[in-house]
Coordinates of C-alpha atoms and ligand atoms in Angstrom, one line a residue:
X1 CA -29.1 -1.9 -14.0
X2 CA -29.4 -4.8 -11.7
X3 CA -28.3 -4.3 -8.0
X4 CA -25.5 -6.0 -7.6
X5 CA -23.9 -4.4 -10.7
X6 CA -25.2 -1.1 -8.6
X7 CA -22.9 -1.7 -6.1
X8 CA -20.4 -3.3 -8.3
X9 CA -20.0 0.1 -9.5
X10 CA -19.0 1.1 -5.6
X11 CA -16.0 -0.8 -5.8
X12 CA -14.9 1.4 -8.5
X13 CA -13.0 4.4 -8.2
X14 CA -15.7 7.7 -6.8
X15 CA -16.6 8.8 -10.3
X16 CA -17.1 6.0 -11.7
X17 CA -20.6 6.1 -14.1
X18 CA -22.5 4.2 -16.7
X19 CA -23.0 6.0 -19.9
X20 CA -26.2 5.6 -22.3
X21 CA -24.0 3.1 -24.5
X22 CA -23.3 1.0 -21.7
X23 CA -19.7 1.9 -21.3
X24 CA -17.9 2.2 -17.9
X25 CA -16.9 5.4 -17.2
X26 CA -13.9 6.7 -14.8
X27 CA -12.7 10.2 -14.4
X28 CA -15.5 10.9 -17.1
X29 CA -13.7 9.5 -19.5
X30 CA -14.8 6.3 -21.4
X31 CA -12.9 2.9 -20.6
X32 CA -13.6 1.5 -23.5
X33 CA -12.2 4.3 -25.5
X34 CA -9.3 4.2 -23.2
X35 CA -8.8 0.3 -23.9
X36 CA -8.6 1.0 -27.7
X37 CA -6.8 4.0 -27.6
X38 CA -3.9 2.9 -24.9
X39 CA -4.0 -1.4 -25.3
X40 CA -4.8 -4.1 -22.5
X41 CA -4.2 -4.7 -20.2
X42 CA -4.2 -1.3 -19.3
X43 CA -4.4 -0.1 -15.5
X44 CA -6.1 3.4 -14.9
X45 CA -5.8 5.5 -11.7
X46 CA -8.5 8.1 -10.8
X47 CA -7.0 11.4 -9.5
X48 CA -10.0 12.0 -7.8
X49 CA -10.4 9.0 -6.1
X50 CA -6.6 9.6 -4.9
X51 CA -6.8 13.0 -3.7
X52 CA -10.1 12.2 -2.1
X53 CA -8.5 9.4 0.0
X54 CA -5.3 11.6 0.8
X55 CA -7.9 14.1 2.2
X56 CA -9.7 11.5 4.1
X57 CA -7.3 9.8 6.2
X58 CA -6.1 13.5 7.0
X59 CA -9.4 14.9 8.2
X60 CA -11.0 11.6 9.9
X61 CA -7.7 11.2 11.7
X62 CA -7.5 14.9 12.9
X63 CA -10.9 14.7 13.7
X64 CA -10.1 13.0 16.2
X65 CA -6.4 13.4 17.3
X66 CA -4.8 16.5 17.1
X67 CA -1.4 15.9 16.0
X68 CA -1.2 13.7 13.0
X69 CA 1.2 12.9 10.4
X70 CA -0.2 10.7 7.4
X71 CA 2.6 8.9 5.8
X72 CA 1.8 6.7 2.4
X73 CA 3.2 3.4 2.2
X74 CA 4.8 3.9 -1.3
X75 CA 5.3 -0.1 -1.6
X76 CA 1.3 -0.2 -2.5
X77 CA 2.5 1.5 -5.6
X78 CA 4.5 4.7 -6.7
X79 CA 5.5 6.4 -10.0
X80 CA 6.6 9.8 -10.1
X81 CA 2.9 11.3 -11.5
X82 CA 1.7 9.8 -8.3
X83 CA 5.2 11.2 -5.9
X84 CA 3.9 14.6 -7.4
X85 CA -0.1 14.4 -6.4
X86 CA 1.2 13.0 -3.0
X87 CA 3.6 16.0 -2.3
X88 CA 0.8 18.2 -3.4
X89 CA -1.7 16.9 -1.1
X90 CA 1.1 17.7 1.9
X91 CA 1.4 13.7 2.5
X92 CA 4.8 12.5 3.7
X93 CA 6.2 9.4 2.9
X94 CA 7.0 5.6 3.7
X95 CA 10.0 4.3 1.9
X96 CA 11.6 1.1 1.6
X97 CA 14.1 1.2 -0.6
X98 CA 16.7 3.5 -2.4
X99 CA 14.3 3.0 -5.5
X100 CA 11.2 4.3 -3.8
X101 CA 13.3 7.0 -2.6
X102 CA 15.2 7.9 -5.3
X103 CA 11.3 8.2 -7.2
X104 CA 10.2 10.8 -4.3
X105 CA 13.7 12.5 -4.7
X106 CA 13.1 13.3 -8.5
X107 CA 9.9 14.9 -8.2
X108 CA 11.3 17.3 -5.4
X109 CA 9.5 15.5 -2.4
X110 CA 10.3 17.1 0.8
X111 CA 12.8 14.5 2.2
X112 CA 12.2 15.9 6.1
X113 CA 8.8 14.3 5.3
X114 CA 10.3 10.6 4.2
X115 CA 10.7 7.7 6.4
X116 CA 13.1 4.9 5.6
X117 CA 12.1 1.4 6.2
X118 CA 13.0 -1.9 5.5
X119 CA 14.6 -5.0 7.3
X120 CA 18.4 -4.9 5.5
X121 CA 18.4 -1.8 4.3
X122 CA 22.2 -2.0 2.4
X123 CA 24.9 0.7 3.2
X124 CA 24.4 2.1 -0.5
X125 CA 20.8 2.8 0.4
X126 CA 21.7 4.4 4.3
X127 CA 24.3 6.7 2.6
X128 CA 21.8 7.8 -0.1
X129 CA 19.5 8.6 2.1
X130 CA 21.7 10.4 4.9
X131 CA 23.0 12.3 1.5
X132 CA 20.0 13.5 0.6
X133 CA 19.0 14.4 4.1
X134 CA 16.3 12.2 4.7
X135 CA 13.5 12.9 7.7
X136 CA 13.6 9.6 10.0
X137 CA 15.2 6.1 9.6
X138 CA 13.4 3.3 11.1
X139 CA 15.7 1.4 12.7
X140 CA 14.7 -2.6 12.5
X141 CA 17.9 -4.0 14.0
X142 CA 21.0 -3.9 16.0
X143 CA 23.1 -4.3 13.1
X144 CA 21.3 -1.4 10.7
X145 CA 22.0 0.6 14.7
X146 CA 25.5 0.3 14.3
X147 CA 25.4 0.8 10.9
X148 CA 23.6 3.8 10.8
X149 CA 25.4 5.3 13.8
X150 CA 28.8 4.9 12.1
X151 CA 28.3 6.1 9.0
X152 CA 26.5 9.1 10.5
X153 CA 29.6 9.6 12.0
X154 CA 31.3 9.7 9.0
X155 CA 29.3 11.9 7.8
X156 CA 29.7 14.1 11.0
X157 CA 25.8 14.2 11.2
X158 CA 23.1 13.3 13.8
X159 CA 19.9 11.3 12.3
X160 CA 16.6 11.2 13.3
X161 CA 15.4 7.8 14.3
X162 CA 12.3 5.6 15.5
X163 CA 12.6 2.0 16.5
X164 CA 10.2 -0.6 14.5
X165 CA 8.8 -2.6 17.4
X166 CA 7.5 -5.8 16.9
X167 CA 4.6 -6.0 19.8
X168 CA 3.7 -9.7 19.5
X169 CA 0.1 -9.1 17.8
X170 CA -1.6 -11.1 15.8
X171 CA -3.7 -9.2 13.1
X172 CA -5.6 -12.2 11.5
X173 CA -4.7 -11.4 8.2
X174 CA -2.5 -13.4 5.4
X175 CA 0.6 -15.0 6.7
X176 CA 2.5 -14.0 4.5
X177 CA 1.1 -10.4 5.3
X178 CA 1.9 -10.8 9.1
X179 CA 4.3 -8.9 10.7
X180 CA 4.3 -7.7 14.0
X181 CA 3.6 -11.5 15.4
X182 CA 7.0 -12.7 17.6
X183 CA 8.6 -14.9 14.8
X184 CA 9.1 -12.1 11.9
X185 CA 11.9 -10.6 10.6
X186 CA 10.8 -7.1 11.4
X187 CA 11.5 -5.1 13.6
X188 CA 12.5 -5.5 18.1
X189 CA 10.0 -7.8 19.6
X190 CA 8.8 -6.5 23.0
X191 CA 8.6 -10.0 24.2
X192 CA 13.0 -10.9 24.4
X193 CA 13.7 -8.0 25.7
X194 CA 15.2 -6.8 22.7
X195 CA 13.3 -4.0 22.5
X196 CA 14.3 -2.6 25.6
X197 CA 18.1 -3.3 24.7
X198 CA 17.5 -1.4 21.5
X199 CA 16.5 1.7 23.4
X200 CA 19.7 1.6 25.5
X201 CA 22.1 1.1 22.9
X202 CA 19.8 4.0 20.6
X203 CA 20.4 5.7 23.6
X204 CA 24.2 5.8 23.5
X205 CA 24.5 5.8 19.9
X206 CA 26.5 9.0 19.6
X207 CA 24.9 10.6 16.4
X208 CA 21.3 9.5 16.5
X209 CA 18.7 11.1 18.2
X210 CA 15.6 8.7 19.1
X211 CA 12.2 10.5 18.6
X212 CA 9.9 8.0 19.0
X213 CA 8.4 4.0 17.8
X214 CA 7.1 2.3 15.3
X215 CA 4.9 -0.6 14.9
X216 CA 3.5 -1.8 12.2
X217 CA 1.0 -5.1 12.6
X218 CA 0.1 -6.3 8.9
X219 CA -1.8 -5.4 5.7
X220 CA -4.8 -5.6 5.3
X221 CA -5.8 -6.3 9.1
X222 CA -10.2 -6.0 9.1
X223 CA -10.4 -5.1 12.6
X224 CA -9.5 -2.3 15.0
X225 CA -8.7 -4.3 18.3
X226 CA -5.5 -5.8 17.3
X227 CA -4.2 -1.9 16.5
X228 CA -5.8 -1.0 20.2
X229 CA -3.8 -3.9 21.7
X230 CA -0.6 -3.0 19.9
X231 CA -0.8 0.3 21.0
X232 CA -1.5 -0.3 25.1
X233 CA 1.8 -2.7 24.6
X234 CA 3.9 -0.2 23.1
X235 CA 2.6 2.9 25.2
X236 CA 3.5 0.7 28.3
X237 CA 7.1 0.1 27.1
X238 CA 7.6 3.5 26.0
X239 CA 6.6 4.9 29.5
X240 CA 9.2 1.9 31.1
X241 CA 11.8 2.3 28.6
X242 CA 11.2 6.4 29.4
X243 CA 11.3 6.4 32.9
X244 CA 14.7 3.9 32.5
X245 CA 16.3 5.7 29.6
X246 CA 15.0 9.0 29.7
X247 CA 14.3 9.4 25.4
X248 CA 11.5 11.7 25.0
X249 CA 8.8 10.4 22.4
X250 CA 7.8 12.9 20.4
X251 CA 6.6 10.8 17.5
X252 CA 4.4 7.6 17.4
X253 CA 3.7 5.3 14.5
X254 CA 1.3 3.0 14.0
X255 CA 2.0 1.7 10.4
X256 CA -0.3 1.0 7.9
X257 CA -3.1 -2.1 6.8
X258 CA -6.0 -0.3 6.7
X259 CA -8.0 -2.8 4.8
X260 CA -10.6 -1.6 2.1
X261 CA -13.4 -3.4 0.4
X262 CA -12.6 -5.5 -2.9
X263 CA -15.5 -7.8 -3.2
X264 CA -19.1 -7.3 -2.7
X265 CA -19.7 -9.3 0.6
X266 CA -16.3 -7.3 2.1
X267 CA -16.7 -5.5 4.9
X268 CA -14.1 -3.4 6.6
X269 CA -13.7 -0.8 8.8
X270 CA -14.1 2.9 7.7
X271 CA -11.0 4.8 7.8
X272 CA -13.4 6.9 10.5
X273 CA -13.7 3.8 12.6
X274 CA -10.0 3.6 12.5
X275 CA -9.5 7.0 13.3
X276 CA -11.8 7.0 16.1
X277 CA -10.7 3.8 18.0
X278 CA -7.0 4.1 17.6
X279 CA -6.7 7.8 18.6
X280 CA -9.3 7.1 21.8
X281 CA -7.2 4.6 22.9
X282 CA -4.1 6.5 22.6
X283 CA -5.7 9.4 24.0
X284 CA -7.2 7.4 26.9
X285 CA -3.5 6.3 28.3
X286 CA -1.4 9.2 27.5
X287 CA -2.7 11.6 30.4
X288 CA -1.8 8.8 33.0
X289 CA 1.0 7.5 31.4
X290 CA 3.2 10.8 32.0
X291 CA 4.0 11.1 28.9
X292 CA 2.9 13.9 26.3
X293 CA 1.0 13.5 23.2
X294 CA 3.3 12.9 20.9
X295 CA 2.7 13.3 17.0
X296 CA 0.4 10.1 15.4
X297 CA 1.8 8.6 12.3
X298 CA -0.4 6.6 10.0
X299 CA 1.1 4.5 7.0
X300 CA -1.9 4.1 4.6
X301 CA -0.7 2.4 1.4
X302 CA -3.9 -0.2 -0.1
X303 CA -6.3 2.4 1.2
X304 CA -4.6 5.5 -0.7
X305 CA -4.3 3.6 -4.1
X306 CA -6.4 0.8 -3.7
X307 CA -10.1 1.9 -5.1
X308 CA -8.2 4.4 -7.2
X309 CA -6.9 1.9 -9.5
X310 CA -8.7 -0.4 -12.3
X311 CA -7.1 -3.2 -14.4
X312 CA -8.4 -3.4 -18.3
X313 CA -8.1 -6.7 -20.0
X314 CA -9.5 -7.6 -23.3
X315 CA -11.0 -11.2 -23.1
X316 CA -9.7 -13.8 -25.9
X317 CA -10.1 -17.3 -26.1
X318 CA -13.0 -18.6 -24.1
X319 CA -13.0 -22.3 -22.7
X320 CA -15.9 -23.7 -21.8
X321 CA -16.6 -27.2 -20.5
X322 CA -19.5 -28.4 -19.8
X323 CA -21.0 -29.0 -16.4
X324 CA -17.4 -28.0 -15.5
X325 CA -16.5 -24.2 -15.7
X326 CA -16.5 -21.4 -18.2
X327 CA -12.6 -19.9 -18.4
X328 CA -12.4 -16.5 -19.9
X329 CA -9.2 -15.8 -21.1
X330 CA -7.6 -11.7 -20.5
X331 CA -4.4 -10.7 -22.2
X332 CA -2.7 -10.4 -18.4
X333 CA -2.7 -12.2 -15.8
X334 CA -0.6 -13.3 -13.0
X335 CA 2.3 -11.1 -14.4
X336 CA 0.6 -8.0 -13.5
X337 CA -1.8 -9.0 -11.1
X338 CA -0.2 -11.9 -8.7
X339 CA -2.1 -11.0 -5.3
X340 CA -4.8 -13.9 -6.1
X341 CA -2.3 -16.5 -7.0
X342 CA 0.0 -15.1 -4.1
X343 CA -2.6 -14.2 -1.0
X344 CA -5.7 -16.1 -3.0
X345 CA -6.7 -12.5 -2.8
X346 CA -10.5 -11.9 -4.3
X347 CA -11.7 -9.3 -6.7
X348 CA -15.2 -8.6 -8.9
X349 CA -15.1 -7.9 -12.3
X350 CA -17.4 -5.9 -14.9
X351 CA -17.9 -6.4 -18.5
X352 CA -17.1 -3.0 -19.2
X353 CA -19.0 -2.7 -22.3
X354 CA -21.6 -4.1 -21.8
X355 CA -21.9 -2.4 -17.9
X356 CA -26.1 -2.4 -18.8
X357 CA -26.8 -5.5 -19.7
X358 CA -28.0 -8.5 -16.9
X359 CA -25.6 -10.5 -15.6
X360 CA -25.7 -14.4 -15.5
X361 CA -23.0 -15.8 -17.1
X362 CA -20.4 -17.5 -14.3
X363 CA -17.0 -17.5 -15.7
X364 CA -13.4 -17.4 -14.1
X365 CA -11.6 -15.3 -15.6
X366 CA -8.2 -16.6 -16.4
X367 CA -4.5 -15.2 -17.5
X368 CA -2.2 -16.1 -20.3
X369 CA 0.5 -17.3 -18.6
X370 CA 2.1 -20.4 -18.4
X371 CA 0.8 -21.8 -15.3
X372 CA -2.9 -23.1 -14.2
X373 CA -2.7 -20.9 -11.1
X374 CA -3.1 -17.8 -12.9
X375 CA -6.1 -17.6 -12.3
X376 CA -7.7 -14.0 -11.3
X377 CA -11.3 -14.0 -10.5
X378 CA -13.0 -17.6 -10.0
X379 CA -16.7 -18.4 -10.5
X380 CA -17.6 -14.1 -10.9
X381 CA -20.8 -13.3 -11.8
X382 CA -20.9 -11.5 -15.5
X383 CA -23.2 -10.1 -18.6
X384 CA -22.6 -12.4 -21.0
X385 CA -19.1 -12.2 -22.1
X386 CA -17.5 -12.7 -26.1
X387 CA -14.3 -12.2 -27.3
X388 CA -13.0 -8.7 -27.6
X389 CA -14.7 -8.0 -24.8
X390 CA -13.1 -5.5 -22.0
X391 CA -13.1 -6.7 -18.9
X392 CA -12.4 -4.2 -16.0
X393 CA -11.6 -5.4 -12.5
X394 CA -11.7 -2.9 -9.5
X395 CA -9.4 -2.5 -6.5
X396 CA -6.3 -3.1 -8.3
X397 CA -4.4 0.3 -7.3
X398 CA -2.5 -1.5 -4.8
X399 CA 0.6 -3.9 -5.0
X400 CA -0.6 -5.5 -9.0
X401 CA 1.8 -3.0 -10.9
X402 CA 4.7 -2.9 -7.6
X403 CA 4.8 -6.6 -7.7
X404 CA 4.6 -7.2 -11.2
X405 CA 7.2 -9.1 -13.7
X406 CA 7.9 -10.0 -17.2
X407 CA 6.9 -13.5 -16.4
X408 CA 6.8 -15.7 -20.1
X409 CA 8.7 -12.1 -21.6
X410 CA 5.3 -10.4 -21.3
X411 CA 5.9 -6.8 -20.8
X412 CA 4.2 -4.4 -18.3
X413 CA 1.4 -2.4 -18.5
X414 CA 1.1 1.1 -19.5
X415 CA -0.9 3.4 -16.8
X416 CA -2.8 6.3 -17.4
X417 CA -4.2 8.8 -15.0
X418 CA -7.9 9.8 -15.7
X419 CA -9.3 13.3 -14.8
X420 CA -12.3 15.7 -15.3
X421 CA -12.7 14.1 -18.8
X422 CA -8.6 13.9 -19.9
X423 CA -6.8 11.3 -19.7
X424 CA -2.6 11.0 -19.7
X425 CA -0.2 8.1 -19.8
X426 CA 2.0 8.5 -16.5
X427 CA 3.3 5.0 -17.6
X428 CA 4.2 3.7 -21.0
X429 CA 4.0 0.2 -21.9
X430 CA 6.7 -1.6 -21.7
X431 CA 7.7 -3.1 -25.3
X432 CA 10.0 -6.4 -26.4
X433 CA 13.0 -4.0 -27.0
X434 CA 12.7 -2.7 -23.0
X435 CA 12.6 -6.5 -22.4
X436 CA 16.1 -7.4 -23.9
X437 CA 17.5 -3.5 -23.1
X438 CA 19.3 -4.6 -20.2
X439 CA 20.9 -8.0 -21.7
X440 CA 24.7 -8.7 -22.6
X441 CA 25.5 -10.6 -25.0
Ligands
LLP1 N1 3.9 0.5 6.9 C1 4.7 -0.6 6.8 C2 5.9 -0.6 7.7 C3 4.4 -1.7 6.0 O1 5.2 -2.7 5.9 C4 3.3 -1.6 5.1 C5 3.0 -2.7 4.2 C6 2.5 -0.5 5.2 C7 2.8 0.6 6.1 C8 1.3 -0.3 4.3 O2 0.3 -1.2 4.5 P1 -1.1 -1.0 3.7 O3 -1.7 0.3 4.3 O4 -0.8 -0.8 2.3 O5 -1.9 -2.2 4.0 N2 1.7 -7.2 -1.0 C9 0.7 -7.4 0.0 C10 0.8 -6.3 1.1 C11 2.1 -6.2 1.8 C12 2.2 -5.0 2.7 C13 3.6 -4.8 3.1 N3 3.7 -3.7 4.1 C14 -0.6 -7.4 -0.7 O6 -0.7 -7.4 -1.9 O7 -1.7 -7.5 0.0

């Protein structure tokens, strides 16, 4: 194998292998076999990879701060095979809607561990989630305040709540990805002085109980200094707002956007790097700050599912025009997979049956959709590819199936969950009669 299809594989899920045939191999289980057996485009998650990650974020971050809380951002992706490996692993939970919470409800998640966010979260979803006695609400507005304080009142019940603070940092990431710069719609910024007005009315909000704040800057942000700025900012306001208000912080979030590596020239952070500057510099202005260590809470999402998930195509028509470009055509597409049209997000791909054989064929791989911007990998690097062939592209765990649609009536992909050799459908695919299901006519 050349080296850059060695660290091709290194992209791929932690037990990812070549076999003597040639075949990828996740979860020891052949991906080939898989494509046949289950149809393409096909997305497979490695429970390994998963429960490895869980592990990680919890042991680098207590390495190096005591008191830790590790949250996962369910909008990265959630079924209820993944709920249950999350609730097994003692994660808690970031949810941003009554779907995502109704998901973690069904498998029996502990709901003390579940933490509702969201910019207009609707009455329908407050209730639900006050019904089912859910752990913190996140508070991103003086309307959702009142909101929340009266039906808690209603409900004769006092909720625990953190305030989303928006602390005016920019985390060089996507735009559209940004979100704890001034002009977003999350969250109080720091900056009006709404934040501080926030606190007082949380204050005298008869039936909530602020524990703490919550930031979160954007996803995925490559650095660790815009995380260390945020927190000084919001450390300083919670010792003012404190000293003013008197809440005691016993809880202190620092959202998610841990980036990960998707391509071969990406290079991010560890999630030990991570760990280890965000915790010193919370550690280094607690002691003078007068205020006690409170308990960390990190929203991973992308770096929990990210490497843990692979998308399976099987390449059709090819295009090629010479001195032009070389368009390999996959049976998905933008439907599935919209971050690269959406973010011009970049990924690698692996002819996945032909994993031995030298690369050298340049091709872009293209979807079948109706629109010459679904395109998902440009210019990549391949063995020589025919048609029939399976194509497997790495680093899909995250937002491709959460952000999906049924774009030109194409249905969704089935999932299956690889482990130890087995491999189970968590997921069916969707089929034309779940596609008119829900039509009146
Ligand atoms: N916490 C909060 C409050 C968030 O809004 C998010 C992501 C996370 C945690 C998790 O961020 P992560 O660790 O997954 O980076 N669709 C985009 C990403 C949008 C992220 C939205 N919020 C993408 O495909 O890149």
């Amino acid at each position: 194998m050349n080296t850059s299809k060695v660290s091709k594989l290194s992209l791929f899920p932690l037990t990812a292998e070549v076999d003597n045939k040639g075949h990828l191999c996740i979860g020891g289980c052949d991906v080939v076999d898989l494509a046949r057996e289950f149809g393409t485009p096909l997305y497979l998650f490695d429970e390994f990879t998963l429960r490895s990650k869980c592990r990680e974020f919890k042991d680098r971050f207590s390495k190096h701060y005591a008191n830790i809380l590790v949250i996962y951002a369910s909008k990265a992706f959630l079924n209820r095979a993944l709920a249950l490996i999350l609730k097994e692993e003692g994660l808690g939970l970031d949810v941003v809607s009554g779907g995502e919470l109704s998901i973690a409800h069904s498998v029996g998640f502990p709901l003390d561990k579940v933490y509702f966010h969201g910019n207009n979260k609707t009455p329908e979803e407050l209730k639900l989630a006050l019904d089912w006695g859910i752990g913190r609400v996140v508070v991103d507005n003086l309307y959702e305040l009142e909101l929340l304080n009266s039906l808690t009142k209603e409900k004769d019940i006092r909720q625990d709540i953190l305030l989303r603070i928006t602390p005016g940092v920019d985390p060089h990431t996507h735009q559209y990805t940004t979100t704890g710069t001034l002009d977003s719609k999350f969250g109080f910024p720091l900056a009006t002085g709404q934040a501080e007005e926030a606190v007082k009315q949380a204050m005298s909000a008869s039936n909530l109980n602020l524990l703490g704040f919550h930031f979160h800057l954007g996803s995925p942000v490559s650095e660790t200094k815009p995380y260390e700025l945020a927190i000084e900012l919001v450390l300083h306001f919670t010792r003012e707002v404190s000293q003013k208000y008197g809440p005691h912080i016993d809880e202190f979030s620092i959202g998610g956007g841990f980036a990960i590596p998707s391509t071969l020239d990406s290079k991010e952070p560890t999630v030990d790097d991570y760990a280890k500057a965000l915790a010193y510099k919370l550690k280094s202005f607690i002691p003078e700050s007068g205020l006690d260590y409170p308990l960390l809470i990190i929203e991973p999402g992308r770096a929990i599912v990210g490497q843990a998930g692979i998308a399976l195509y099987t390449a059709g028509a090819i295009k090629e025009i010479p001195k032009v470009r070389k368009y390999v055509c996959i049976d998905g597409g933008m439907t599935d997979n919209i971050r690269p049209a959406l973010y011009g997000a970049k990924y690698e791909a692996l002819v996945a049956n032909k994993a031995l054989e030298a690369e050298g064929d340049i091709v872009t791989i293209a979807g079948k959709l109706c629109e010459s911007g679904d395109i998902l990998v440009r210019n990549t690097n391949l063995a020589s590819v025919q048609s029939g062939d399976i194509i497997a592209i790495p680093v899909c765990g995250a937002y491709s199936i959460p952000m999906s649609s049924n774009y030109n009536s194409l249905p969704r992909p089935a999932i299956v969950m690889v482990e130890k050799g087995k491999a189970r459908l968590v997921r069916r695919r969707e089929s034309y009669q779940d596609l008119m299901k829900l039509d009146v006519i």
